[in-house]
Tab-separated table of C-alpha atoms and ligand atoms in Angstrom:
chain	number	residue	atom	x	y	z
A	1	MET	CA	3.128	-11.786	11.331
A	2	PRO	CA	5.704	-14.406	10.316
A	3	LEU	CA	5.430	-13.432	6.639
A	4	VAL	CA	6.971	-10.023	7.345
A	5	PRO	CA	10.745	-9.945	7.925
A	6	ARG	CA	11.885	-8.217	11.102
A	7	PHE	CA	13.585	-5.376	9.231
A	8	ILE	CA	10.301	-4.568	7.473
A	9	ALA	CA	8.171	-4.932	10.605
A	10	THR	CA	10.384	-2.428	12.428
A	11	LEU	CA	10.798	-0.089	9.449
A	12	LYS	CA	9.626	3.484	9.944
A	13	PRO	CA	8.104	4.349	6.555
A	14	TYR	CA	8.565	7.632	4.728
A	15	GLU	CA	5.849	9.997	5.834
A	16	THR	CA	4.789	12.508	3.234
A	17	ALA	CA	4.037	16.093	4.239
A	18	ARG	CA	0.532	17.189	5.208
A	19	THR	CA	-1.503	18.199	2.177
A	20	VAL	CA	-3.332	21.451	1.479
A	21	ASP	CA	-6.737	19.679	1.359
A	22	GLU	CA	-6.119	17.915	4.655
A	23	ILE	CA	-5.153	21.115	6.477
A	24	ARG	CA	-7.996	23.106	4.960
A	25	ARG	CA	-10.431	20.469	6.238
A	26	LEU	CA	-8.868	19.975	9.683
A	27	TYR	CA	-8.179	23.602	10.540
A	28	ARG	CA	-10.981	25.256	8.596
A	29	VAL	CA	-8.719	27.949	7.184
A	30	PRO	CA	-9.712	29.370	3.802
A	31	ARG	CA	-6.230	29.805	2.381
A	32	VAL	CA	-3.611	27.097	2.864
A	33	ILE	CA	-0.119	27.166	1.379
A	34	LYS	CA	2.385	24.334	1.365
A	35	LEU	CA	6.004	25.178	2.046
A	36	ALA	CA	6.818	21.657	3.179
A	37	SER	CA	8.265	19.618	0.313
A	38	ASN	CA	10.532	21.978	-1.633
A	39	GLU	CA	8.175	21.929	-4.601
A	40	ASN	CA	8.240	24.586	-7.287
A	41	PRO	CA	5.924	27.455	-6.268
A	42	LEU	CA	5.581	28.588	-9.913
A	43	GLY	CA	3.877	25.341	-10.918
A	44	PRO	CA	5.183	22.926	-13.558
A	45	SER	CA	7.297	23.944	-16.551
A	46	PRO	CA	4.785	25.087	-19.214
A	47	LEU	CA	6.726	23.340	-21.975
A	48	ALA	CA	6.574	20.116	-19.960
A	49	MET	CA	2.806	20.476	-19.541
A	50	LYS	CA	2.366	20.940	-23.273
A	51	ALA	CA	4.574	17.917	-24.024
A	52	MET	CA	2.660	15.752	-21.570
A	53	SER	CA	-0.628	16.691	-23.096
A	54	ASP	CA	0.744	15.905	-26.586
A	55	ALA	CA	2.108	12.584	-25.322
A	56	LEU	CA	-1.347	11.482	-24.186
A	57	GLN	CA	-2.092	10.494	-27.786
A	58	GLY	CA	0.444	7.707	-27.555
A	59	VAL	CA	-0.180	6.134	-24.188
A	60	ASN	CA	-1.641	2.975	-25.711
A	61	VAL	CA	1.941	2.076	-26.651
A	62	TYR	CA	4.554	0.857	-24.142
A	63	PRO	CA	7.344	3.318	-23.353
A	64	THR	CA	10.946	2.702	-24.352
A	65	GLY	CA	12.628	2.811	-20.959
A	66	GLY	CA	13.632	6.430	-21.245
A	67	ALA	CA	15.789	6.011	-24.368
A	68	LYS	CA	14.968	9.411	-25.865
A	69	LEU	CA	15.417	11.269	-22.616
A	70	ARG	CA	18.761	9.530	-22.063
A	71	GLU	CA	19.911	10.677	-25.502
A	72	GLU	CA	18.810	14.219	-24.834
A	73	LEU	CA	20.537	14.301	-21.452
A	74	ALA	CA	23.697	12.850	-22.982
A	75	ARG	CA	23.690	15.588	-25.611
A	76	GLN	CA	23.147	18.405	-23.116
A	77	PHE	CA	25.650	17.193	-20.556
A	78	GLU	CA	28.222	15.956	-23.079
A	79	VAL	CA	28.356	12.321	-22.086
A	80	ARG	CA	27.208	9.187	-23.907
A	81	PRO	CA	23.706	7.702	-23.513
A	82	GLU	CA	25.436	4.653	-21.984
A	83	ASN	CA	26.384	6.912	-19.065
A	84	VAL	CA	22.818	8.044	-18.419
A	85	ILE	CA	19.810	6.488	-16.740
A	86	ALA	CA	16.260	7.842	-16.422
A	87	GLY	CA	13.796	6.633	-13.840
A	88	SER	CA	10.765	7.252	-11.658
A	89	GLY	CA	12.273	10.190	-9.837
A	90	SER	CA	15.768	10.154	-8.448
A	91	GLU	CA	14.383	8.041	-5.631
A	92	GLY	CA	13.230	5.461	-8.149
A	93	ILE	CA	16.789	5.284	-9.448
A	94	MET	CA	18.126	5.108	-5.905
A	95	SER	CA	15.930	2.095	-5.202
A	96	ASN	CA	17.437	0.430	-8.267
A	97	ILE	CA	20.910	1.230	-6.952
A	98	PHE	CA	20.008	-0.689	-3.810
A	99	ARG	CA	18.791	-3.630	-5.864
A	100	ALA	CA	21.765	-3.660	-8.210
A	101	PHE	CA	24.719	-3.222	-5.889
A	102	LEU	CA	23.933	-4.381	-2.361
A	103	GLU	CA	24.463	-7.765	-0.808
A	104	ASP	CA	23.047	-8.770	2.564
A	105	ASP	CA	26.173	-8.120	4.649
A	106	ASP	CA	26.883	-4.740	3.107
A	107	GLU	CA	26.527	-1.502	4.976
A	108	VAL	CA	25.691	1.979	3.814
A	109	LEU	CA	27.001	5.178	5.303
A	110	THR	CA	25.776	8.759	5.333
A	111	ALA	CA	25.216	11.798	7.552
A	112	SER	CA	22.841	11.732	10.507
A	113	ALA	CA	20.750	14.617	9.191
A	114	THR	CA	20.124	14.065	5.523
A	115	PHE	CA	17.472	12.967	3.047
A	116	ILE	CA	15.168	10.495	4.748
A	117	GLY	CA	14.430	8.609	1.522
A	118	PHE	CA	17.903	7.105	1.663
A	119	ARG	CA	17.388	5.724	5.175
A	120	VAL	CA	14.033	4.196	4.252
A	121	LEU	CA	15.541	2.459	1.210
A	122	ALA	CA	18.476	1.108	3.232
A	123	GLN	CA	16.275	-0.190	5.995
A	124	SER	CA	13.767	-1.734	3.613
A	125	ARG	CA	16.668	-3.628	2.042
A	126	GLY	CA	17.703	-4.835	5.516
A	127	VAL	CA	21.336	-3.708	5.226
A	128	GLY	CA	23.360	-1.979	7.934
A	129	TYR	CA	22.817	1.776	8.034
A	130	ARG	CA	25.433	3.924	9.741
A	131	THR	CA	25.494	7.685	10.150
A	132	ILE	CA	28.042	10.333	11.062
A	133	PRO	CA	26.955	13.634	12.661
A	134	LEU	CA	27.010	16.797	10.594
A	135	ARG	CA	29.633	19.384	11.406
A	136	ASP	CA	28.433	23.011	11.380
A	137	TRP	CA	25.333	21.734	9.549
A	138	ARG	CA	27.471	20.352	6.719
A	139	PHE	CA	28.488	16.846	5.676
A	140	ASP	CA	31.634	16.012	7.655
A	141	LEU	CA	33.471	14.471	4.723
A	142	PRO	CA	36.749	13.724	6.584
A	143	ALA	CA	34.817	11.875	9.316
A	144	LEU	CA	32.796	9.993	6.704
A	145	ALA	CA	35.981	8.939	4.924
A	146	ARG	CA	37.433	7.679	8.230
A	147	ALA	CA	34.237	5.740	8.949
A	148	VAL	CA	34.440	3.666	5.755
A	149	ASN	CA	35.311	0.055	6.596
A	150	GLU	CA	35.434	-3.252	4.731
A	151	LYS	CA	31.657	-3.646	4.976
A	152	THR	CA	30.844	-0.213	3.553
A	153	LYS	CA	29.375	-0.508	0.064
A	154	ILE	CA	27.637	2.820	-0.467
A	155	VAL	CA	28.327	6.316	0.817
A	156	TYR	CA	25.437	8.697	0.240
A	157	LEU	CA	26.109	12.436	-0.073
A	158	ALA	CA	23.442	15.024	-0.806
A	159	ASN	CA	24.831	18.268	-2.221
A	160	PRO	CA	23.139	20.621	-1.431
A	161	ASN	CA	22.042	18.631	1.582
A	162	ASN	CA	18.400	18.257	2.538
A	163	PRO	CA	17.329	19.462	5.172
A	164	THR	CA	20.218	21.872	5.801
A	165	GLY	CA	20.672	23.410	2.327
A	166	THR	CA	24.433	23.423	2.836
A	167	ILE	CA	27.032	22.340	0.287
A	168	PHE	CA	30.482	20.841	0.378
A	169	THR	CA	33.044	22.369	-1.945
A	170	ARG	CA	34.983	20.887	-4.802
A	171	GLN	CA	38.165	20.918	-2.732
A	172	GLU	CA	36.441	19.090	0.117
A	173	PHE	CA	35.056	16.478	-2.238
A	174	ASP	CA	38.449	15.931	-3.888
A	175	ASP	CA	40.080	15.303	-0.497
A	176	PHE	CA	37.263	12.946	0.427
A	177	TYR	CA	37.398	11.066	-2.849
A	178	ALA	CA	41.119	10.417	-2.480
A	179	HIS	CA	40.396	8.452	0.710
A	180	ILE	CA	37.569	6.267	-0.610
A	181	PRO	CA	38.422	2.800	-1.933
A	182	GLU	CA	37.184	2.045	-5.468
A	183	ARG	CA	34.960	-0.791	-4.226
A	184	VAL	CA	32.764	1.790	-2.488
A	185	LEU	CA	29.984	3.410	-4.502
A	186	ILE	CA	29.468	7.108	-3.847
A	187	ILE	CA	25.947	8.385	-4.503
A	188	LEU	CA	26.015	12.121	-5.150
A	189	ASP	CA	22.426	13.238	-4.811
A	190	GLU	CA	22.124	16.576	-6.591
A	191	ALA	CA	18.361	17.041	-6.346
A	192	TYR	CA	18.957	20.795	-5.849
A	193	PHE	CA	21.788	21.121	-8.364
A	194	GLU	CA	20.083	23.868	-10.380
A	195	PHE	CA	19.835	26.140	-7.339
A	196	ALA	CA	23.507	25.732	-6.397
A	197	LYS	CA	25.225	25.417	-9.763
A	198	ASP	CA	26.133	29.088	-10.132
A	199	ASN	CA	28.001	29.152	-6.844
A	200	PRO	CA	31.692	28.944	-7.870
A	201	ARG	CA	32.479	26.774	-4.849
A	202	TYR	CA	29.860	24.208	-5.805
A	203	PRO	CA	31.368	21.050	-7.286
A	204	ASP	CA	29.418	20.208	-10.433
A	205	SER	CA	30.011	16.489	-10.435
A	206	MET	CA	29.737	16.352	-14.216
A	207	HIS	CA	33.163	17.937	-14.399
A	208	TYR	CA	34.859	14.950	-12.843
A	209	ARG	CA	33.492	11.582	-13.748
A	210	TYR	CA	34.803	8.848	-11.498
A	211	ASP	CA	34.119	5.150	-12.009
A	212	ASN	CA	32.558	4.661	-8.567
A	213	VAL	CA	30.402	7.804	-8.417
A	214	ILE	CA	26.783	8.041	-9.505
A	215	THR	CA	25.183	11.456	-9.805
A	216	LEU	CA	21.433	11.662	-9.247
A	217	ARG	CA	19.295	14.570	-10.373
A	218	THR	CA	15.614	15.234	-10.674
A	219	PHE	CA	12.927	17.173	-12.486
A	220	SER	CA	10.888	17.274	-9.265
A	221	LYS	CA	12.258	20.488	-7.824
A	222	ALA	CA	13.575	23.137	-10.253
A	223	TYR	CA	11.308	21.987	-13.101
A	224	GLY	CA	8.158	21.597	-11.010
A	225	LEU	CA	7.459	17.987	-11.951
A	226	ALA	CA	7.383	16.255	-8.548
A	227	GLY	CA	4.028	14.622	-9.272
A	228	VAL	CA	5.208	13.144	-12.574
A	229	ARG	CA	8.089	11.084	-11.105
A	230	ILE	CA	11.009	11.693	-13.418
A	231	GLY	CA	14.684	11.815	-12.514
A	232	TYR	CA	18.036	10.868	-14.001
A	233	GLY	CA	21.515	9.766	-13.169
A	234	PHE	CA	25.027	9.808	-14.639
A	235	ALA	CA	27.670	7.140	-14.036
A	236	HIS	CA	30.233	4.870	-15.614
A	237	GLU	CA	28.605	2.655	-18.234
A	238	SER	CA	29.250	-0.506	-16.202
A	239	LEU	CA	27.182	0.941	-13.344
A	240	ILE	CA	24.452	2.143	-15.690
A	241	SER	CA	24.215	-1.227	-17.413
A	242	ALA	CA	23.798	-2.943	-14.022
A	243	LEU	CA	21.012	-0.502	-13.175
A	244	LEU	CA	19.314	-1.101	-16.517
A	245	LYS	CA	19.223	-4.824	-15.715
A	246	VAL	CA	17.269	-4.379	-12.485
A	247	LYS	CA	15.022	-1.444	-13.285
A	248	LEU	CA	11.449	-2.012	-14.356
A	249	PRO	CA	11.641	-2.234	-18.157
A	250	PHE	CA	8.932	0.369	-18.807
A	251	GLU	CA	10.074	2.973	-16.306
A	252	PRO	CA	9.847	5.949	-16.772
A	253	SER	CA	6.359	6.307	-18.254
A	254	SER	CA	6.074	7.908	-21.697
A	255	ILE	CA	4.313	10.911	-20.120
A	256	ALA	CA	7.163	11.362	-17.651
A	257	GLU	CA	9.790	10.998	-20.353
A	258	ALA	CA	8.054	13.584	-22.569
A	259	ALA	CA	7.868	15.956	-19.608
A	260	GLY	CA	11.564	15.557	-18.878
A	261	ILE	CA	12.662	16.159	-22.457
A	262	ALA	CA	10.552	19.303	-22.728
A	263	ALA	CA	11.551	20.599	-19.302
A	264	LEU	CA	15.230	20.412	-20.245
A	265	SER	CA	14.576	22.866	-23.052
A	266	ASP	CA	12.519	25.228	-20.884
A	267	ARG	CA	15.264	27.708	-20.067
A	268	GLU	CA	12.818	30.512	-19.505
A	269	PHE	CA	11.026	28.579	-16.785
A	270	LEU	CA	14.249	27.541	-15.111
A	271	HIS	CA	15.431	31.133	-15.161
A	272	ARG	CA	12.193	32.373	-13.588
A	273	THR	CA	12.384	29.625	-10.976
A	274	LEU	CA	15.917	30.525	-9.958
A	275	GLU	CA	15.110	34.251	-9.877
A	276	ASN	CA	12.031	33.708	-7.741
A	277	ASN	CA	13.996	31.508	-5.392
A	278	ALA	CA	16.926	33.883	-5.033
A	279	ARG	CA	14.642	36.807	-4.320
A	280	GLY	CA	12.419	34.791	-1.972
A	281	MET	CA	15.433	33.409	-0.128
A	282	ARG	CA	16.828	36.913	0.470
A	283	PHE	CA	13.457	38.098	1.727
A	284	VAL	CA	12.836	35.139	4.035
A	285	MET	CA	16.382	35.149	5.461
A	286	THR	CA	16.219	38.877	6.158
A	287	GLU	CA	12.872	38.550	7.888
A	288	LEU	CA	13.954	35.521	9.908
A	289	GLN	CA	16.988	37.373	11.118
A	290	ALA	CA	14.930	40.432	12.007
A	291	ALA	CA	12.596	38.211	14.009
A	292	GLY	CA	15.507	36.594	15.853
A	293	VAL	CA	14.935	33.152	14.315
A	294	GLU	CA	18.077	31.100	13.818
A	295	ALA	CA	18.380	29.729	10.267
A	296	VAL	CA	21.082	27.831	8.375
A	297	PRO	CA	22.243	29.724	5.250
A	298	SER	CA	21.034	27.666	2.288
A	299	GLU	CA	22.101	27.040	-1.313
A	300	ALA	CA	18.797	25.378	-2.182
A	301	ASN	CA	15.091	26.296	-2.312
A	302	PHE	CA	14.403	25.807	1.383
A	303	VAL	CA	15.809	26.872	4.716
A	304	LEU	CA	16.314	24.980	7.961
A	305	THR	CA	15.138	27.036	10.940
A	306	LEU	CA	16.242	26.127	14.460
A	307	TRP	CA	14.202	26.431	17.625
A	308	ARG	CA	14.874	26.204	21.331
A	309	SER	CA	13.674	22.591	21.613
A	310	GLU	CA	11.774	19.872	19.794
A	311	GLU	CA	8.664	21.009	21.657
A	312	ALA	CA	9.181	24.625	20.576
A	313	ALA	CA	9.559	23.483	16.961
A	314	ALA	CA	6.378	21.408	17.209
A	315	ASN	CA	4.500	24.392	18.664
A	316	ILE	CA	5.664	26.668	15.874
A	317	ALA	CA	4.750	24.148	13.175
A	318	GLU	CA	1.314	23.754	14.748
A	319	ALA	CA	0.777	27.524	14.997
A	320	LEU	CA	1.718	27.856	11.334
A	321	LEU	CA	-0.756	25.133	10.375
A	322	ARG	CA	-3.499	27.022	12.178
A	323	ALA	CA	-2.555	30.042	10.055
A	324	GLY	CA	-2.711	27.895	6.915
A	325	VAL	CA	1.035	27.481	6.356
A	326	ILE	CA	2.331	23.908	6.044
A	327	VAL	CA	6.006	23.465	6.911
A	328	ARG	CA	8.062	20.387	7.763
A	329	PRO	CA	9.208	19.575	11.307
A	330	MET	CA	12.533	17.763	11.098
A	331	THR	CA	12.524	15.175	13.889
A	332	ALA	CA	12.462	12.295	11.414
A	333	TYR	CA	15.315	13.922	9.468
A	334	GLY	CA	17.527	13.950	12.552
A	335	VAL	CA	17.070	17.610	13.563
A	336	PRO	CA	14.435	17.451	16.347
A	337	ASN	CA	14.493	21.209	16.996
A	338	GLY	CA	14.416	22.053	13.274
A	339	ILE	CA	11.690	23.110	10.882
A	340	ARG	CA	12.389	23.114	7.168
A	341	ILE	CA	10.613	25.820	5.206
A	342	SER	CA	10.465	25.858	1.413
A	343	ILE	CA	10.774	29.171	-0.402
A	344	GLY	CA	7.472	30.016	-2.057
A	345	ALA	CA	6.059	32.602	-4.424
A	346	PRO	CA	6.296	36.207	-3.115
A	347	GLU	CA	2.812	36.266	-1.525
A	348	GLU	CA	3.445	32.890	0.094
A	349	ASN	CA	6.678	34.097	1.632
A	350	GLU	CA	4.884	37.126	2.989
A	351	LEU	CA	2.137	34.975	4.455
A	352	LEU	CA	4.772	32.782	6.069
A	353	VAL	CA	6.625	35.708	7.614
A	354	GLU	CA	3.408	37.177	8.956
A	355	ALA	CA	2.263	33.865	10.440
A	356	LEU	CA	5.700	33.288	11.946
A	357	SER	CA	5.830	36.686	13.577
A	358	GLN	CA	2.481	35.905	15.244
A	359	ALA	CA	3.695	32.442	16.257
A	360	ILE	CA	6.909	33.598	17.911
A	361	LYS	CA	5.245	36.104	20.202
A	362	ASN	CA	5.900	33.359	22.723
A	363	GLU	CA	9.597	34.055	23.467
A	364	GLU	CA	10.201	30.528	24.742
A	365	VAL	CA	10.544	29.186	21.216
A	366	LEU	CA	13.573	31.143	20.024
A	367	CYS	CA	17.087	29.785	20.416
A	368	SER	CA	18.919	31.577	23.208
A	369	ARG	CA	21.591	33.940	21.961
B	1	PLP	C1	13.343	15.870	-3.156
B	1	PLP	C2	14.561	15.057	-3.049
B	1	PLP	C3	14.705	13.892	-3.792
B	1	PLP	C4	13.528	13.263	-4.486
B	1	PLP	O1	13.603	13.388	-5.792
B	1	PLP	P1	12.578	12.627	-6.748
B	1	PLP	O2	13.251	12.792	-8.040
B	1	PLP	O3	11.277	13.327	-6.635
B	1	PLP	O4	12.512	11.185	-6.326
B	1	PLP	C5	15.916	13.234	-3.783
B	1	PLP	N1	16.918	13.662	-3.009
B	1	PLP	C6	16.802	14.748	-2.235
B	1	PLP	C7	17.946	15.177	-1.398
B	1	PLP	C8	15.608	15.456	-2.224
B	1	PLP	O5	15.472	16.492	-1.402
């Protein structure tokens, strides 16, 4: 089809996880749980739900481009509204970053096993996409810094990283930053910030604002609003004003903006979310270890499990589906023998552990010790 550019024709699109309805239908299991997309197992923030329902009254009027949410974020995080952007999820903002800052000959750089949304955006823009292997399941920041060349325009870092759940420390980021030229934009994707922020080694990027760093965060994970599409970013005002020029004028929707504002004030829900996750993570990690399953220690709301081979991982994921547990095989994320499992509510975690212990009866799937 001559209308479609080569880089689009060859693009591997983002594949969303299997859904509960789909698996219930295909596998005829009565109870299906989804531990595949790092969603909040407690549901959405109740304050956000109330605010969305109140906001329905006003949906005949165009939204204001997130102005109120930007003000609220500026107040809470002690920056100016000019340093804040709101958008259709952090991925929506990331797509605007690609539109605002990239030229055709530019290249982007990141780790080989990281958030797939970044690769899809880069490839749909037709720019060069280079990756550096992880080291011990973490971003290899020194190697990334060495890999920057005159074509590099964006370096993408996810902290905590998805799918590994690992973080880099403040010290590591400082060393990295010192080696990055100012003409390179660093995207710090902090989609799982809330889960990692209390770790003293975690670098909260709000504490050091650099002119060429943009922080991205989201309401999709800790606040349970993935379906609403609302995220935000912090950066120097010159970067934000460039983003405001290219973003759709009426993004985010008024419903999404209302949800975000209310979610920010829902401390009780955030607290419950973090408690549930910490407890669930301890439980799942303990059980995985007892079962002999290799897993990468995580600072987020999911854990990367490792299997003997890609085939073993596929078999496990399939066995879990048959038991009504949806997880995410990680071939597309660059870890062919990996399965990412989100932490659920207590009963979900128990169901997972039970289904896994059935699935691994076949010894061939475990990593050799
Ligand atoms: C889930 C996730 C996102 C997507 O966030 P949205 O705000 O829903 O677009 C972004 N980055 C990473 C690393 C994620 O895991």
